[in-house]
PDB file of C-alpha atoms in Angstrom:
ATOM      1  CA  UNK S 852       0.000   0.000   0.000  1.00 44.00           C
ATOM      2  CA  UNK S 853       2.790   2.321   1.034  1.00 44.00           C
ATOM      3  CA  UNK S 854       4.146   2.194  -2.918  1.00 43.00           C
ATOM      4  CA  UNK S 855       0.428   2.984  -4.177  1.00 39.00           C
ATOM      5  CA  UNK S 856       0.513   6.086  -2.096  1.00 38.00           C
ATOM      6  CA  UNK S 857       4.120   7.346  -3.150  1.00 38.00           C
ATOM      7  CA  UNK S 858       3.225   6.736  -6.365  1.00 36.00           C
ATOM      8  CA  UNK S 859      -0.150   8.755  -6.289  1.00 35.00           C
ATOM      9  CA  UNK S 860       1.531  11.333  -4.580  1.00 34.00           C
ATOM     10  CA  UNK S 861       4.144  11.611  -7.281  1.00 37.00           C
ATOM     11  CA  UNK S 862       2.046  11.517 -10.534  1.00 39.00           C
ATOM     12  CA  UNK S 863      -0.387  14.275  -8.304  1.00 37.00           C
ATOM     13  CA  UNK S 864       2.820  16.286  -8.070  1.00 39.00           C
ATOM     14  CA  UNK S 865       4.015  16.023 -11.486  1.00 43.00           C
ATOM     15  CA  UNK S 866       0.326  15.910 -13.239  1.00 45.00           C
ATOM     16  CA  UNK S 867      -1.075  19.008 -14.568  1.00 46.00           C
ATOM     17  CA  UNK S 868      -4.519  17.496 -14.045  1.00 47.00           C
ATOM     18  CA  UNK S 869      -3.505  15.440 -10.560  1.00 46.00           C
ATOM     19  CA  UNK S 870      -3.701  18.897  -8.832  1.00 47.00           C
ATOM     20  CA  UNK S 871      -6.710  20.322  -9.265  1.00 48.00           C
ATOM     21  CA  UNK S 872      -7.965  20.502 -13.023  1.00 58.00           C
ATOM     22  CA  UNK S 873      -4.844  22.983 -13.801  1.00 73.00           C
ATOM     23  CA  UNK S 874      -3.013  23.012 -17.341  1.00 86.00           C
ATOM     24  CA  UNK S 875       0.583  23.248 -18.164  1.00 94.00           C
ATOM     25  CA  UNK S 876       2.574  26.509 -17.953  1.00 96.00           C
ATOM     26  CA  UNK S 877       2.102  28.902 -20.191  1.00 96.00           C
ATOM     27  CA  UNK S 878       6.220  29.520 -21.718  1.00 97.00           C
ATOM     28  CA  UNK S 879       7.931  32.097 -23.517  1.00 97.00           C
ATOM     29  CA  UNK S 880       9.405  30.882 -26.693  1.00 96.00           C
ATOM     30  CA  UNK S 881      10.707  34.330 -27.627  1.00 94.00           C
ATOM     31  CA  UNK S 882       9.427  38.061 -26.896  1.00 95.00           C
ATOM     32  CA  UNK S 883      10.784  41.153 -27.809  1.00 91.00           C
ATOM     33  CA  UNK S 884       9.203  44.771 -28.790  1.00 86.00           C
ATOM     34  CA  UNK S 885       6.863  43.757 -31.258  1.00 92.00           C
ATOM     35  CA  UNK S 886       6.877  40.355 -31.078  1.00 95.00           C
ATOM     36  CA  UNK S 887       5.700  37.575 -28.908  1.00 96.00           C
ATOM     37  CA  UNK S 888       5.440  34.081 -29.164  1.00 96.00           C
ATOM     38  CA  UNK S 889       3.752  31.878 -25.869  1.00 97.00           C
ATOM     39  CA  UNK S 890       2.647  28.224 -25.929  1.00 97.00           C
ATOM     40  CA  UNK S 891       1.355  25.636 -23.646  1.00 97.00           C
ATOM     41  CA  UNK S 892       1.996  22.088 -23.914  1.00 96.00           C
ATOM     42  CA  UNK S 893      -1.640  20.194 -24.735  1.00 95.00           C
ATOM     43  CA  UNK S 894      -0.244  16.678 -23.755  1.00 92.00           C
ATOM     44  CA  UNK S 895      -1.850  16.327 -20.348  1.00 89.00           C
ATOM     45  CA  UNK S 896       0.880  13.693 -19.330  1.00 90.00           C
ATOM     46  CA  UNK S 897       3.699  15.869 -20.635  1.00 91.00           C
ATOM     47  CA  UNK S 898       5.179  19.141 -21.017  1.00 95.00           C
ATOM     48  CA  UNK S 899       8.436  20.153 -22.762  1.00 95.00           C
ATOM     49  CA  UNK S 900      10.893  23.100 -23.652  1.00 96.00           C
ATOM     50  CA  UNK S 901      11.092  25.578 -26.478  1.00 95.00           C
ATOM     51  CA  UNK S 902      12.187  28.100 -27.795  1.00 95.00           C
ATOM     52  CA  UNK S 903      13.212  30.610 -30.237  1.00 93.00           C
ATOM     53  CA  UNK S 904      16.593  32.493 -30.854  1.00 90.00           C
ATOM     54  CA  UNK S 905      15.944  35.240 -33.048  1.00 86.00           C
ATOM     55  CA  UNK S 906      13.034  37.191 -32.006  1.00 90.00           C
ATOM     56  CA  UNK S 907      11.520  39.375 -35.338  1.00 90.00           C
ATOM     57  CA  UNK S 908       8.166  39.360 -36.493  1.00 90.00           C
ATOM     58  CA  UNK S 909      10.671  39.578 -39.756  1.00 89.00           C
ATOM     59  CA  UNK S 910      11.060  35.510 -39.929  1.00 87.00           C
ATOM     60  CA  UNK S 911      14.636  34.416 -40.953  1.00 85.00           C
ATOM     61  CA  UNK S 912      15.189  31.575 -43.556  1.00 86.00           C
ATOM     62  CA  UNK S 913      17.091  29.560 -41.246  1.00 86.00           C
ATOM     63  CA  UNK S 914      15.489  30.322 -37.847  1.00 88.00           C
ATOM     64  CA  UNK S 915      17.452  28.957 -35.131  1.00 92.00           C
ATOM     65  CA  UNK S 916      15.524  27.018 -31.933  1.00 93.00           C
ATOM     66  CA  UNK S 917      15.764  25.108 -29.105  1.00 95.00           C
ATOM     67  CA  UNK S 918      13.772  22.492 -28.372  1.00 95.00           C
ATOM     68  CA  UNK S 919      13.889  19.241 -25.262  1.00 95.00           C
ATOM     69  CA  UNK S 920      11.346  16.657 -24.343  1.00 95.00           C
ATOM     70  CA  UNK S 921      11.793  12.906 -23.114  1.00 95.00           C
ATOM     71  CA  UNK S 922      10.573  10.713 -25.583  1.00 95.00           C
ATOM     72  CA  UNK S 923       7.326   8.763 -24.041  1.00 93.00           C
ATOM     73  CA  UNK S 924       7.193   7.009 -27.657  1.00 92.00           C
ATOM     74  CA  UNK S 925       9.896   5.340 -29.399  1.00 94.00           C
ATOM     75  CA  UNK S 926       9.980   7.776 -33.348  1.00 94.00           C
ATOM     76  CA  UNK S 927      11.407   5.460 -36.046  1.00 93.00           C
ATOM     77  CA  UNK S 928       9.434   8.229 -38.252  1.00 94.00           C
ATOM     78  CA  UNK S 929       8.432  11.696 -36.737  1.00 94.00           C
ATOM     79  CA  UNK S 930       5.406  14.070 -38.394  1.00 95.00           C
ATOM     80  CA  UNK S 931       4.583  17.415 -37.309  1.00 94.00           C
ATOM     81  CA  UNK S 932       1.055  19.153 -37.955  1.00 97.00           C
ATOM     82  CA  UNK S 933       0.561  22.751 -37.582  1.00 95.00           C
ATOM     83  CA  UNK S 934      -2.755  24.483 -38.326  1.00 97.00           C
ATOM     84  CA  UNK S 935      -2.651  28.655 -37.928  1.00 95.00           C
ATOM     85  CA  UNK S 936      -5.813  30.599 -37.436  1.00 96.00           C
ATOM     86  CA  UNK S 937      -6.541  34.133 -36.968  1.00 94.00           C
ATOM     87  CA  UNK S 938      -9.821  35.420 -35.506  1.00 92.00           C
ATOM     88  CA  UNK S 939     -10.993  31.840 -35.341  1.00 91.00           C
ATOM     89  CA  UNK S 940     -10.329  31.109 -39.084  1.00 94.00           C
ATOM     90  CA  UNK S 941      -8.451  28.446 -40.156  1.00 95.00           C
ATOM     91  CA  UNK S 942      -5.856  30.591 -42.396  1.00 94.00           C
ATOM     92  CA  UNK S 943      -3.148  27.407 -42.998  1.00 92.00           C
ATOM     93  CA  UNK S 944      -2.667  23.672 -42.549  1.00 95.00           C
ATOM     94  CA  UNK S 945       0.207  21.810 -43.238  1.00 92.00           C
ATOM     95  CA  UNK S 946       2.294  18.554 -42.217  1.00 94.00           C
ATOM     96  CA  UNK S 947       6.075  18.182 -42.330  1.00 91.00           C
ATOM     97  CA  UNK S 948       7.550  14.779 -42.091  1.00 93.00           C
ATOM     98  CA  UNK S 949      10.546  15.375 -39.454  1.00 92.00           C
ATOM     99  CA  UNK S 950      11.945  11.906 -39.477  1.00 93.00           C
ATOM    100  CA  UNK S 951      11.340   8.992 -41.882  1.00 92.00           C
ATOM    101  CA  UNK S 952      12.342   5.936 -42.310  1.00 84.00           C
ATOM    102  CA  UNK S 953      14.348   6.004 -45.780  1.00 84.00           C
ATOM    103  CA  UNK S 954      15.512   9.816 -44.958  1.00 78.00           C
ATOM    104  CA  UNK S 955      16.394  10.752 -41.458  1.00 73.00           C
ATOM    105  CA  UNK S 956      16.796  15.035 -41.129  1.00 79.00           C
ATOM    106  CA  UNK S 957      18.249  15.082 -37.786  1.00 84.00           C
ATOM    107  CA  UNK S 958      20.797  13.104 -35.371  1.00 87.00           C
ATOM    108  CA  UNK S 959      17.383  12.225 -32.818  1.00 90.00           C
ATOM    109  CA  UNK S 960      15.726  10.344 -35.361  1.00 92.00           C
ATOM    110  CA  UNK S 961      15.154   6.782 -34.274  1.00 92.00           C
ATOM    111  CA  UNK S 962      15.491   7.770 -30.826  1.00 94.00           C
ATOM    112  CA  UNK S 963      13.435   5.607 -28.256  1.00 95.00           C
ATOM    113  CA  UNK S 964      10.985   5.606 -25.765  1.00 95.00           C
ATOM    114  CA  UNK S 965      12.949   6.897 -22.416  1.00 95.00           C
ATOM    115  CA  UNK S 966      15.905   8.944 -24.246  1.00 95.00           C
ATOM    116  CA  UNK S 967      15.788  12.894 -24.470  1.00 95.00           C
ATOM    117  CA  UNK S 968      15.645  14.809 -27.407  1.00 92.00           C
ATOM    118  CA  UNK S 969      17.524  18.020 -26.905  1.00 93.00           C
ATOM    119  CA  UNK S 970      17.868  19.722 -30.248  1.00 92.00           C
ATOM    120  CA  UNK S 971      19.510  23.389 -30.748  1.00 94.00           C
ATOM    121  CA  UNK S 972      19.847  24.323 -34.756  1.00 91.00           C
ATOM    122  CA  UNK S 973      18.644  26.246 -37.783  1.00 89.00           C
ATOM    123  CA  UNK S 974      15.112  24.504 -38.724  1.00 86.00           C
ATOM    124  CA  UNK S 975      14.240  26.025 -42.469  1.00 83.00           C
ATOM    125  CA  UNK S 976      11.481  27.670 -43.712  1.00 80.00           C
ATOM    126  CA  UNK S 977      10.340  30.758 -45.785  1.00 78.00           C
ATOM    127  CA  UNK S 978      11.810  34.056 -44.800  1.00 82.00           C
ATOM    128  CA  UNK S 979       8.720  36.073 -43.920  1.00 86.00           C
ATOM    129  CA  UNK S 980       7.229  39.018 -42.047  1.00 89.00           C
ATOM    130  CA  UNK S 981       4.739  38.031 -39.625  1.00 91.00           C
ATOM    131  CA  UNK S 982       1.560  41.232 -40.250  1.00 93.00           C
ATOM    132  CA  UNK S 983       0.642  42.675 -37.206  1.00 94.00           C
ATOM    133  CA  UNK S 984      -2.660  40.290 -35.271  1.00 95.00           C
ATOM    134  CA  UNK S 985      -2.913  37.841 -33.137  1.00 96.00           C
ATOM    135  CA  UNK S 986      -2.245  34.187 -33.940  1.00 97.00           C
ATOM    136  CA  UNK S 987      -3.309  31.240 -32.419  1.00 97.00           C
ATOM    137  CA  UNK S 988      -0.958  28.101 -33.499  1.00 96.00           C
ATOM    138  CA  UNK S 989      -1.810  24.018 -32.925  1.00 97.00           C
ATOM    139  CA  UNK S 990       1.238  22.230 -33.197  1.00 96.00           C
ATOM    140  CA  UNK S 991       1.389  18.465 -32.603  1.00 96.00           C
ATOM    141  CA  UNK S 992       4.955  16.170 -33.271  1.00 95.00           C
ATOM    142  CA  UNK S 993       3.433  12.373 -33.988  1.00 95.00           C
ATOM    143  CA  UNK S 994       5.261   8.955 -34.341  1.00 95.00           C
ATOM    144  CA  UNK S 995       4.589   6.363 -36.760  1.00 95.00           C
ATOM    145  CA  UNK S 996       1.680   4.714 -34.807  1.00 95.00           C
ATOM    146  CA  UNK S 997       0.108   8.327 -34.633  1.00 95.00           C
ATOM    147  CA  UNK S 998       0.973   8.611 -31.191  1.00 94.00           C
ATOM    148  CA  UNK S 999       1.315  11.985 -30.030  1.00 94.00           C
ATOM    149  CA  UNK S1000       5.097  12.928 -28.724  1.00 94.00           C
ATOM    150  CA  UNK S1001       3.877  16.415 -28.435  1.00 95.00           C
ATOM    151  CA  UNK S1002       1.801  19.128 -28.542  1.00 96.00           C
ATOM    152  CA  UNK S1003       1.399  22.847 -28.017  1.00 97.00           C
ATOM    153  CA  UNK S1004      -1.106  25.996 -28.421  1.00 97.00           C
ATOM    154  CA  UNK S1005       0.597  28.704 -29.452  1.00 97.00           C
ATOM    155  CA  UNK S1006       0.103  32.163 -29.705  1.00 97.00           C
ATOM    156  CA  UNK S1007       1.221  34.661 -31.593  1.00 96.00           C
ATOM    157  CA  UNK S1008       1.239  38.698 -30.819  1.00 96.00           C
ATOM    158  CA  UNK S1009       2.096  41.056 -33.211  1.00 96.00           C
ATOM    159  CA  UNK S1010       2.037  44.769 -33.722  1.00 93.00           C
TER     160      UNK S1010
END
């Protein structure tokens, strides 16, 4: 009985929802004067770190981040899904395969369940200013079974 109660105690400690119904911190990925990016993990088992080098609402090609999380899945192939919306409108969709099993992008590919992913690089995209509003971002990281690894609201401030 005693190791039921240590372990209730612990996952109530380390549970967002094991201590009253609350979420996940709300983190800063990067801020500066006219830019601000915040997210919250939406894995209620999990939460993870992020963030963002180069804060500019004008959006480098290479942007460089920063980004740690112990795997809870093993990710022979890794997916990520973001979907963008502004004043409730879905304004873009898109998935981006991080990790497959033919072509793998980066050194934590085939990590498994138990190991940490710590990754600190350029990720690329298109170079970009981000117009002034308020974005809210759903970003979710999947394995090969569809099993989420993890997932975040974002939002987005701009002026």
């Amino acid at each position: 009985m005693r190791g039921f109660t240590a372990a209730l105690l612990v996952w109530t400690l380390v549970s967002p929802q094991g201590g009253g119904g609350e979420a996940w911190p709300t983190h800063v990925a990067c801020r500066d004067g006219s830019l601000e990016v915040l997210y919250q993990s939406c894995d209620p088992l999990q939460d993870f770190g992020f963030s963002v080098d180069q804060c500019s609402k004008q959006l480098k090609p290479n942007l460089h981040i920063r980004f740690g999380i112990i795997l809870r899945q093993d990710i022979r192939e890794l997916f990520l899904d973001v979907a963008l919306f502004n004043q409730g409108s879905s304004i873009l969709n898109f998935s981006y395969p991080i990790c497959e099993a033919d072509l793998p992008k980066f050194s934590f590919c085939g990590r498994r369940k138990g190991e940490q992913i710590y990754y600190a690089g350029p990720v690329n995209n298109l170079g970009f200013e981000i117009p002034a509003g308020e974005y809210r971002v759903l970003l979710e990281l999947y394995n090969q079974d569809h099993s989420t690894v993890a997932c975040a609201n974002a939002t987005v401030l701009c002026s």
